[in-house]
Coordinates of C-alpha atoms and ligand atoms in Angstrom, one line a residue:
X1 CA 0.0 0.0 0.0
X2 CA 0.9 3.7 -0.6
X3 CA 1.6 5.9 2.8
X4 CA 3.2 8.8 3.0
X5 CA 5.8 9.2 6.1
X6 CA 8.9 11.2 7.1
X7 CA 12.1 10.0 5.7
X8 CA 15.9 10.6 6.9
X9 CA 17.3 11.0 3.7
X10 CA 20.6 12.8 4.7
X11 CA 21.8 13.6 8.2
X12 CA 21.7 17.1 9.5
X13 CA 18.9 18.2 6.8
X14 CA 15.0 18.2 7.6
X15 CA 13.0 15.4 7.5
X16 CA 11.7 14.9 3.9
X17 CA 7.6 13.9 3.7
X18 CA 6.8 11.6 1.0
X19 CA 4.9 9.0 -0.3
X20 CA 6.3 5.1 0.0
X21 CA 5.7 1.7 -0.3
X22 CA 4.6 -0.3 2.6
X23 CA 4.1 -4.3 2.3
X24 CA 2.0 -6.4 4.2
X25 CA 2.7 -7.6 7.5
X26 CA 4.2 -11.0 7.6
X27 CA 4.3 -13.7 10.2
X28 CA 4.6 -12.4 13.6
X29 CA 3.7 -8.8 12.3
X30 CA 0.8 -6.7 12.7
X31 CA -0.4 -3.7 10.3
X32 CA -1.0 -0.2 12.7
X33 CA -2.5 3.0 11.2
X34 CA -0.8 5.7 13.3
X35 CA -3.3 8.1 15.4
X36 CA -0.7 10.0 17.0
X37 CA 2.9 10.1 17.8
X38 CA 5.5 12.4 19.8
X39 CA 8.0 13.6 18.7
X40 CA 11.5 12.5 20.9
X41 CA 14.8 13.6 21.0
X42 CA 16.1 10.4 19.9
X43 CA 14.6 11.2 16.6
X44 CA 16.5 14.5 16.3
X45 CA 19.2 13.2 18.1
X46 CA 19.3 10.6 15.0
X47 CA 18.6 13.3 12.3
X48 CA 21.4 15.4 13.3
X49 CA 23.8 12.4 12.8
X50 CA 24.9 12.7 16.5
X51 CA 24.0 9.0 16.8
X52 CA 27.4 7.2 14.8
X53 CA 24.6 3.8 14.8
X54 CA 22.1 5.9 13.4
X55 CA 21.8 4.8 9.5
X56 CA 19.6 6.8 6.5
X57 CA 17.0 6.4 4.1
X58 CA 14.5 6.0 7.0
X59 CA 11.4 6.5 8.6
X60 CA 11.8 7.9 11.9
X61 CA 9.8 8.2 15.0
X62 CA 8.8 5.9 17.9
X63 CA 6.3 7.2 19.9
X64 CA 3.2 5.6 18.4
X65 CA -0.4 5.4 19.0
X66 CA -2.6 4.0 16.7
X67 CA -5.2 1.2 15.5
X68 CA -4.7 -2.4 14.4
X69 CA -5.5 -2.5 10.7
X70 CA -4.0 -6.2 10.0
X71 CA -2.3 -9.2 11.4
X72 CA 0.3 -11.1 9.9
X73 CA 0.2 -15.1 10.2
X74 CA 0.2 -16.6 14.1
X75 CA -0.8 -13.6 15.6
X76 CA -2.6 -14.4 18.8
X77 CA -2.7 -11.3 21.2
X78 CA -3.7 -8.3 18.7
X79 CA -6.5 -8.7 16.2
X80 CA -7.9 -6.1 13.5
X81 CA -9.5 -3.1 15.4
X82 CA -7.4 -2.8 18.5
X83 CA -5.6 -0.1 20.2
X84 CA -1.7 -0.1 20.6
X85 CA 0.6 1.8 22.1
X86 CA 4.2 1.1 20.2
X87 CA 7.9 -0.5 22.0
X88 CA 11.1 0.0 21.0
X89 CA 12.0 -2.5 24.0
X90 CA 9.2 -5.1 22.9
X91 CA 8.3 -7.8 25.3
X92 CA 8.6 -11.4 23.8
X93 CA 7.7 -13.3 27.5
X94 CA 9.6 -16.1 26.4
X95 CA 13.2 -15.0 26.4
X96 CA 16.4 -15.5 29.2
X97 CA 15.3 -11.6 29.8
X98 CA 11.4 -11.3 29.7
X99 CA 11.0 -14.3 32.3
X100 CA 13.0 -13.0 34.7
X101 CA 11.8 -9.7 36.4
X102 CA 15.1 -8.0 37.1
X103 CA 15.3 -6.5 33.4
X104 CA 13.0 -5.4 30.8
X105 CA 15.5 -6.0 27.9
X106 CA 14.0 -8.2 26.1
X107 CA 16.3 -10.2 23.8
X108 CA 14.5 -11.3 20.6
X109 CA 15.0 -8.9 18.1
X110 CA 17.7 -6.9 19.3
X111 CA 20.3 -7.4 16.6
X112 CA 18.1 -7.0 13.4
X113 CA 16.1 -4.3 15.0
X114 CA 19.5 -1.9 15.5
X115 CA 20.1 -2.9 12.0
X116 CA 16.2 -1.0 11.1
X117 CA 15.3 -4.7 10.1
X118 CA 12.2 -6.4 11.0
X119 CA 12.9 -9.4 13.1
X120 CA 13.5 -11.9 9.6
X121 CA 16.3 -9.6 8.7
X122 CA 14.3 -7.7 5.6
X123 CA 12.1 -4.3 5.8
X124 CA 8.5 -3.4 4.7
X125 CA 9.6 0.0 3.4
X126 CA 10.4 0.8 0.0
X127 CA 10.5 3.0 -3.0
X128 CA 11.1 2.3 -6.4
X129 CA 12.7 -1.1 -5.7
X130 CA 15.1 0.4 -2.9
X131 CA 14.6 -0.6 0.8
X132 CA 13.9 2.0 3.2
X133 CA 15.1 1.3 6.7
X134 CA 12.8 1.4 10.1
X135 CA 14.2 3.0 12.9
X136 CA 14.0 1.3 16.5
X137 CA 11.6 -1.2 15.1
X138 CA 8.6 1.5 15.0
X139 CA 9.1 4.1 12.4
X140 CA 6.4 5.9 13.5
X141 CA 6.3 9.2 11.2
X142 CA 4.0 7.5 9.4
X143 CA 0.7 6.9 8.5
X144 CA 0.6 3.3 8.6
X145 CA 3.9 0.7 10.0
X146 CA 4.4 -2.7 10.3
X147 CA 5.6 -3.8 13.5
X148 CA 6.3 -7.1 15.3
X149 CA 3.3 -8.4 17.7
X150 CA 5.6 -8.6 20.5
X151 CA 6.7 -4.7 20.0
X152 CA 2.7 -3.6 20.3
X153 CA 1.1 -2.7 23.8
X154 CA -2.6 -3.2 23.8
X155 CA -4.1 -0.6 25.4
X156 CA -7.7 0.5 26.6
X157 CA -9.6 1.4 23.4
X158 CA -11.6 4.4 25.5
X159 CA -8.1 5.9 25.9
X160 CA -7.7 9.2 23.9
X161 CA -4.4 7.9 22.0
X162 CA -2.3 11.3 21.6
X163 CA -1.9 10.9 25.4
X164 CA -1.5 7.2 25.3
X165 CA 1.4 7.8 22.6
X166 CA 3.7 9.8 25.3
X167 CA 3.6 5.8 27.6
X168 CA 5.7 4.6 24.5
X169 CA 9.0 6.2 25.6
X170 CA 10.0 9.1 28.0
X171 CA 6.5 9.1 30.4
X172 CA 7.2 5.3 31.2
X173 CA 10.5 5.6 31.2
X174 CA 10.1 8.1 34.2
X175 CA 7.7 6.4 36.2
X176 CA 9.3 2.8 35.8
X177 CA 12.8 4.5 36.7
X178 CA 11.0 5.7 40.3
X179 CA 8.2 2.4 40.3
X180 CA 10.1 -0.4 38.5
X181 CA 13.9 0.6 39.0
X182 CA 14.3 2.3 42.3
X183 CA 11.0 1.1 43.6
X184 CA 10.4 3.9 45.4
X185 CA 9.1 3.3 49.6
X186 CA 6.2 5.3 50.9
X187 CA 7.4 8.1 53.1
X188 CA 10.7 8.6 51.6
X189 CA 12.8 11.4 50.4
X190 CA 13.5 11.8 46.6
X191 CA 14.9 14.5 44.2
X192 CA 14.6 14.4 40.6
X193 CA 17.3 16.3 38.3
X194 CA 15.6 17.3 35.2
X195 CA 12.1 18.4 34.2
X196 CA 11.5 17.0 31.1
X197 CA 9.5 14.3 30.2
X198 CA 11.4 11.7 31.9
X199 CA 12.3 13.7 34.7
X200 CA 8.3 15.0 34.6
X201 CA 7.6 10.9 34.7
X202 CA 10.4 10.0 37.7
X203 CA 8.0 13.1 40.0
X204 CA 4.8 11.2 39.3
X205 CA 6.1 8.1 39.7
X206 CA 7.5 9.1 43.4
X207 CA 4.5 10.4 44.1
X208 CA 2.5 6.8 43.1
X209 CA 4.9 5.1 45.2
X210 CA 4.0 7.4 48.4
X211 CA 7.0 9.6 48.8
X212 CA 7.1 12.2 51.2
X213 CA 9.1 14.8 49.9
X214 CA 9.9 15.0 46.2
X215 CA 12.7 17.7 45.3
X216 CA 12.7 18.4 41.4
X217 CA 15.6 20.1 39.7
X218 CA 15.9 21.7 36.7
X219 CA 17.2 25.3 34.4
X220 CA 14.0 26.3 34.0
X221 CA 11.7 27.9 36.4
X222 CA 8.6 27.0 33.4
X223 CA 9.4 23.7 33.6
X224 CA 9.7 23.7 37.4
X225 CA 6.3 24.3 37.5
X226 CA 5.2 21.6 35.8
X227 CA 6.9 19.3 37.9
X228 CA 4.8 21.0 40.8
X229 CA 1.9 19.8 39.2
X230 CA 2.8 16.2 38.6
X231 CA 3.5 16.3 43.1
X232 CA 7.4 18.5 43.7
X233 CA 7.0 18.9 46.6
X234 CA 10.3 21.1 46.4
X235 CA 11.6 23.2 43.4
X236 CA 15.2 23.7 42.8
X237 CA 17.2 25.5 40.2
X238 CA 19.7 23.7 39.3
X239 CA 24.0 25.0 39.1
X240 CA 27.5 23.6 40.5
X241 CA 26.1 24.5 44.4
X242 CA 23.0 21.7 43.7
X243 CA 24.2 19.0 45.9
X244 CA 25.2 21.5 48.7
X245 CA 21.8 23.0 48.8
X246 CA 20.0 19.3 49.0
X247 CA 22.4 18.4 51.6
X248 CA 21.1 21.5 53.5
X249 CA 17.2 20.5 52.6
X250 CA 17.5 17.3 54.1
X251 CA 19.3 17.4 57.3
X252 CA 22.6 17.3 55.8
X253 CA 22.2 13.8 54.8
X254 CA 20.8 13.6 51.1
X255 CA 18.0 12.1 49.9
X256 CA 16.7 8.0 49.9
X257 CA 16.6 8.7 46.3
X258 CA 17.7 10.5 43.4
X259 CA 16.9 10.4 39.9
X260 CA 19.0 11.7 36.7
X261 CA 17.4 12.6 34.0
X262 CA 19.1 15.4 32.1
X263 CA 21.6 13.5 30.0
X264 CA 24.5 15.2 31.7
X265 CA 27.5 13.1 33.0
X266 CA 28.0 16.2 35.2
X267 CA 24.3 16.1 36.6
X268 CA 25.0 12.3 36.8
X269 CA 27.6 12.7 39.1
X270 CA 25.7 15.6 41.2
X271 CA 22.7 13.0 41.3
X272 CA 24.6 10.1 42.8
X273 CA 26.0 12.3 45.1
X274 CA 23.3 13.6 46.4
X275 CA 21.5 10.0 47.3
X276 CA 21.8 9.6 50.8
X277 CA 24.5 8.1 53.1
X278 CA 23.9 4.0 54.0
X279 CA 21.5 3.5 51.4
X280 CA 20.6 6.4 48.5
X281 CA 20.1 4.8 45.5
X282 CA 20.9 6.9 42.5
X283 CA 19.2 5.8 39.4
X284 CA 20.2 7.1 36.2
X285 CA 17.8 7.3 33.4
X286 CA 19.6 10.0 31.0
X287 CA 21.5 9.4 28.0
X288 CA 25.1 10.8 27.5
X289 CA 27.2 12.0 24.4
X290 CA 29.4 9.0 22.9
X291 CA 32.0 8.9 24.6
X292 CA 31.4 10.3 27.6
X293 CA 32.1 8.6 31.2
X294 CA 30.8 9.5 34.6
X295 CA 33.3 10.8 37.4
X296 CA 32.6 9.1 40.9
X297 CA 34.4 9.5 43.7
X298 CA 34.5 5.9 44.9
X299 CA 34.4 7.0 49.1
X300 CA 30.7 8.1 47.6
X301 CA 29.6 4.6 47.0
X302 CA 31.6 2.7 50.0
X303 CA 29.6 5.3 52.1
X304 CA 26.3 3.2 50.9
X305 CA 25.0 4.7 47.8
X306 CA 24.1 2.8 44.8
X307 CA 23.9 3.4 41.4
X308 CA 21.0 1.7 39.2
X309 CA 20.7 2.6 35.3
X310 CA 17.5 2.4 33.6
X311 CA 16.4 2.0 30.2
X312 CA 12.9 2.4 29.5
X313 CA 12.1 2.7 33.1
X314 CA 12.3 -1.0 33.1
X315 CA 9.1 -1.2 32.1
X316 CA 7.8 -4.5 30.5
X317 CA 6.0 -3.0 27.2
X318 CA 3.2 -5.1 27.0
X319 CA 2.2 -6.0 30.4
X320 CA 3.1 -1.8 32.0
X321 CA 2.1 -0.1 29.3
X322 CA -1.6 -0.8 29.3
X323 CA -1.7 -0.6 33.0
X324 CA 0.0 3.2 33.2
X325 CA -2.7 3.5 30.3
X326 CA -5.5 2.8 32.8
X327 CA -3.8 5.1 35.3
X328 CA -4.0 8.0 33.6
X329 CA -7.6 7.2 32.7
X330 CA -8.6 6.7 36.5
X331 CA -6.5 10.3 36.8
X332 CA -3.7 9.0 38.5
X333 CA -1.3 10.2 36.0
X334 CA -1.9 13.8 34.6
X335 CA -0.8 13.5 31.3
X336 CA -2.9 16.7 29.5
X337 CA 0.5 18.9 30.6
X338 CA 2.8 17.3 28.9
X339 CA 1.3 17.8 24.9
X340 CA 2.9 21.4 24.4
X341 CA 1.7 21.3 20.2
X342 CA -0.6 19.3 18.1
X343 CA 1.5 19.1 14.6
X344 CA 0.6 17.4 11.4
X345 CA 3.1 14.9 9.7
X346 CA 3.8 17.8 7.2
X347 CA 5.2 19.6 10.4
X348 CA 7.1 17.2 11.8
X349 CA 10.5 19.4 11.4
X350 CA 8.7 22.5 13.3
X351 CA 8.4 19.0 15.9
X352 CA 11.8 19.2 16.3
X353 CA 12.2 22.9 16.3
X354 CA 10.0 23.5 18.8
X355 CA 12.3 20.5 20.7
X356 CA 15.4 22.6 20.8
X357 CA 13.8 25.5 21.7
X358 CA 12.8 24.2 24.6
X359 CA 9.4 24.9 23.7
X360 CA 6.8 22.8 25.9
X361 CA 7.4 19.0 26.8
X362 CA 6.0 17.3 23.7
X363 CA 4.7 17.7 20.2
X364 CA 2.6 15.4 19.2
X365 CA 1.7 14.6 15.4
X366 CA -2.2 13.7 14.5
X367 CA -2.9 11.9 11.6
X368 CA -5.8 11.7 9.4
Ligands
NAD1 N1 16.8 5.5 29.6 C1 15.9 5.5 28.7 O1 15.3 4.5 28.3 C2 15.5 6.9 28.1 C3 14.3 7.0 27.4 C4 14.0 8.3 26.9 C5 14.9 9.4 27.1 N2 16.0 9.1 27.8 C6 17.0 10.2 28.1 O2 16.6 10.9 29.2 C7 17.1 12.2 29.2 C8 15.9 13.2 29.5 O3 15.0 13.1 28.4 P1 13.9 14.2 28.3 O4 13.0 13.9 27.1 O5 13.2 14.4 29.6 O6 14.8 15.5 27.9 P2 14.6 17.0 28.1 O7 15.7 17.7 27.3 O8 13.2 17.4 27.7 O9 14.8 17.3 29.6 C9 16.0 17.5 30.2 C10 15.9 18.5 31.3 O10 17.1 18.6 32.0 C11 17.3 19.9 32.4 N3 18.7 20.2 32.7 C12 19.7 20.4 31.9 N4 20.8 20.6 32.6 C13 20.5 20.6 33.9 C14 21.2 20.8 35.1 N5 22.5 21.1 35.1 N6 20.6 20.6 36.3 C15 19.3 20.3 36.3 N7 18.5 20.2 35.2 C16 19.1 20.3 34.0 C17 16.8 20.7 31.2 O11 16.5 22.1 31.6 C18 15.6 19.9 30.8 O12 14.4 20.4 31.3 C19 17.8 12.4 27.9 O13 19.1 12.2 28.1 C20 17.2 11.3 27.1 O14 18.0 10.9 26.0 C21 16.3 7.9 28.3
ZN2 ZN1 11.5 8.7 22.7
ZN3 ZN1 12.1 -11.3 25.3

């Protein structure tokens, strides 16, 4: 069938809108019209050629929502008409990694997915003859994908999907890093550097999990504020005398724990120096440069604190997914804040404009 769907063509230049061909969904793979989809800075970060795996022609974006259109053969668990939320960290239940609970990276399709293959190694993109590559097995600028089964979340059907899109990467990231990861106790202290959308997530998950005091961090007092509204119960602006002034907050101790989520290998270090004493865990959810490291002073963690890393929150797609889905449905999760701009697929560069001006949390793209 024809779509039409943002292409990488050339890194560093705008996403390029055009029609392509997509083929049917094959064994294991299920046909998704998009409804909506955010726009992440792992797609720009992509685009700009930053990222030395990052590979072009292809369609980016993976922060999907959308509707079941067709299932390949031996699909079970999705069937023509449902709602899904898209993975990039798919959930097979059968691998070394999905039965265990200690880790949500899930093992199947790893290699051929990095690649921006589908799982047998080939691609459902095309035009004239030549293969167009997906990108983290979603390739979500797009009116229509074909994904694998076990990279689709089913969600609730009454759930408006340009919210439900944010669960597919930096909301459930958050709240698994402060539910999943650090696993958060009730009455506890917590601080949170960064306000984005993962830092945003990390607040409301500490807040689920019953935490006393939750300090949020950021540059921006805009942002700040939105992190009041997710349950800070502190606001601090963030600069090289952080950790002193969180020391000072909490009885000169630090906090139970701490939560980075900025991307900054400097930020990192404040973060796991700030946990507490005896027992602050530091959980680090942000992404650094290539090449960077992370400077610890080892007396830090003989003194007790730990450091956990966390991708995707931990979060098991297809079993989480759906039940953060249902949360923010009951109103457990406010996740109205977070859409900043409604965009077309047409404007799906202005996405990423808007992304490095620092302009809201998330645009989010509506099709049809
Ligand atoms: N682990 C994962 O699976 C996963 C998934 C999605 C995103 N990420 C990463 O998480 C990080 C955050 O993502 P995001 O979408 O929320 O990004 P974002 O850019 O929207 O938010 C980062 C925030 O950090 C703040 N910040 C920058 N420097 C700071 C400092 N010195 N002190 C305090 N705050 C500071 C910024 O003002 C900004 O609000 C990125 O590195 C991203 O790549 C990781
Ligand atoms: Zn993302
Ligand atoms: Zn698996």
């Amino acid at each position: 069938m024809k779509i039409r769907a943002a292409v990488l063509e050339e890194f560093g230049a705008p996403l390029a809108v055009q029609e392509l061909e997509l083929t049917e969904p094959r064994a294991g793979e299920v046909l998704v019209r998009l409804v909506a989809c955010g726009v992440c800075h792992t797609d720009l970060y992509t685009a700009s050629g930053a990222d030395p795996s990052g590979y072009a022609p292809a369609v980016l974006g993976h922060e999907g929502a959308g509707v079941v259109e067709a299932v390949g053969e031996g699909v079970a668990s999705l069937a023509p008409g449902d709602h899904v939320v898209t993975l990039f960290s798919p959930q097979c239940r059968e691998c070394v990694h999905c039965v265990d609970e200690r880790t949500n990276l899930c093992l199947a399709i790893r290699a051929e997915q990095n690649l921006g293959h589908l799982p047998d190694g080939s691609t459902r993109l095309r035009r004239d003859g030549e293969e167009v590559r997906h990108f983290m097995g979603c390739s979500t600028f797009a009116e229509y994908t074909v994904m694998p089964e076990i990279a689709l979340a089913k969600v609730n059907p009454e759930a408006p999907l340009e919210h439900a899109c944010l669960f597919a990467c930096g909301l459930s990231t958050g709240l698994g890093a402060a539910i999943n990861t650090a696993k958060v106790s009730a009455g506890s202290t917590c601080v949170v550097f960064g306000a984005g959308m993962v830092g945003l997530g990390a607040v409301a998950g500490a807040r689920l999990q019953g935490a006393e005091r939750i300090v949020c961090v950021d540059l921006s007092e805009e942002r700040l504020q939105l992190a009041r509204g997710q349950g800070a119960t502190d606001l601090m602006l963030g600069g090289p005398d952080t950790v002193a002034a969180i020391l000072e907050t909490t009885g000169g101790f630090g906090a139970d724990y701490t939560f980075e989520a900025t991307g900054n290998v400097k930020v990192m270090a404040q973060a796991v120096e700030a946990a507490r004493m005896g027992w602050g865990l530091c959980t680090i959810a942000g992404v650094a440069g290539k090449g960077e490291t992370l400077d610890l002073i080892p007396r830090w963690l003989i003194t007790g604190r730990r450091v956990a890393g966390s991708s995707f929150g931990g979060v098991k797609g297809r079993d989480q997914v759906p039940e953060f889905v249902e949360m923010a449905m009951a109103g457990e999760i406010d996740v109205a804040p977070f859409v900043s701009h409604h965009l077309k697929l047409d404007e799906v560069n202005r996405g990423f404009e808007l992304m490095e001006a620092q302009d809201g949390i998330r645009s989010v793209i509506q099709f049809g």
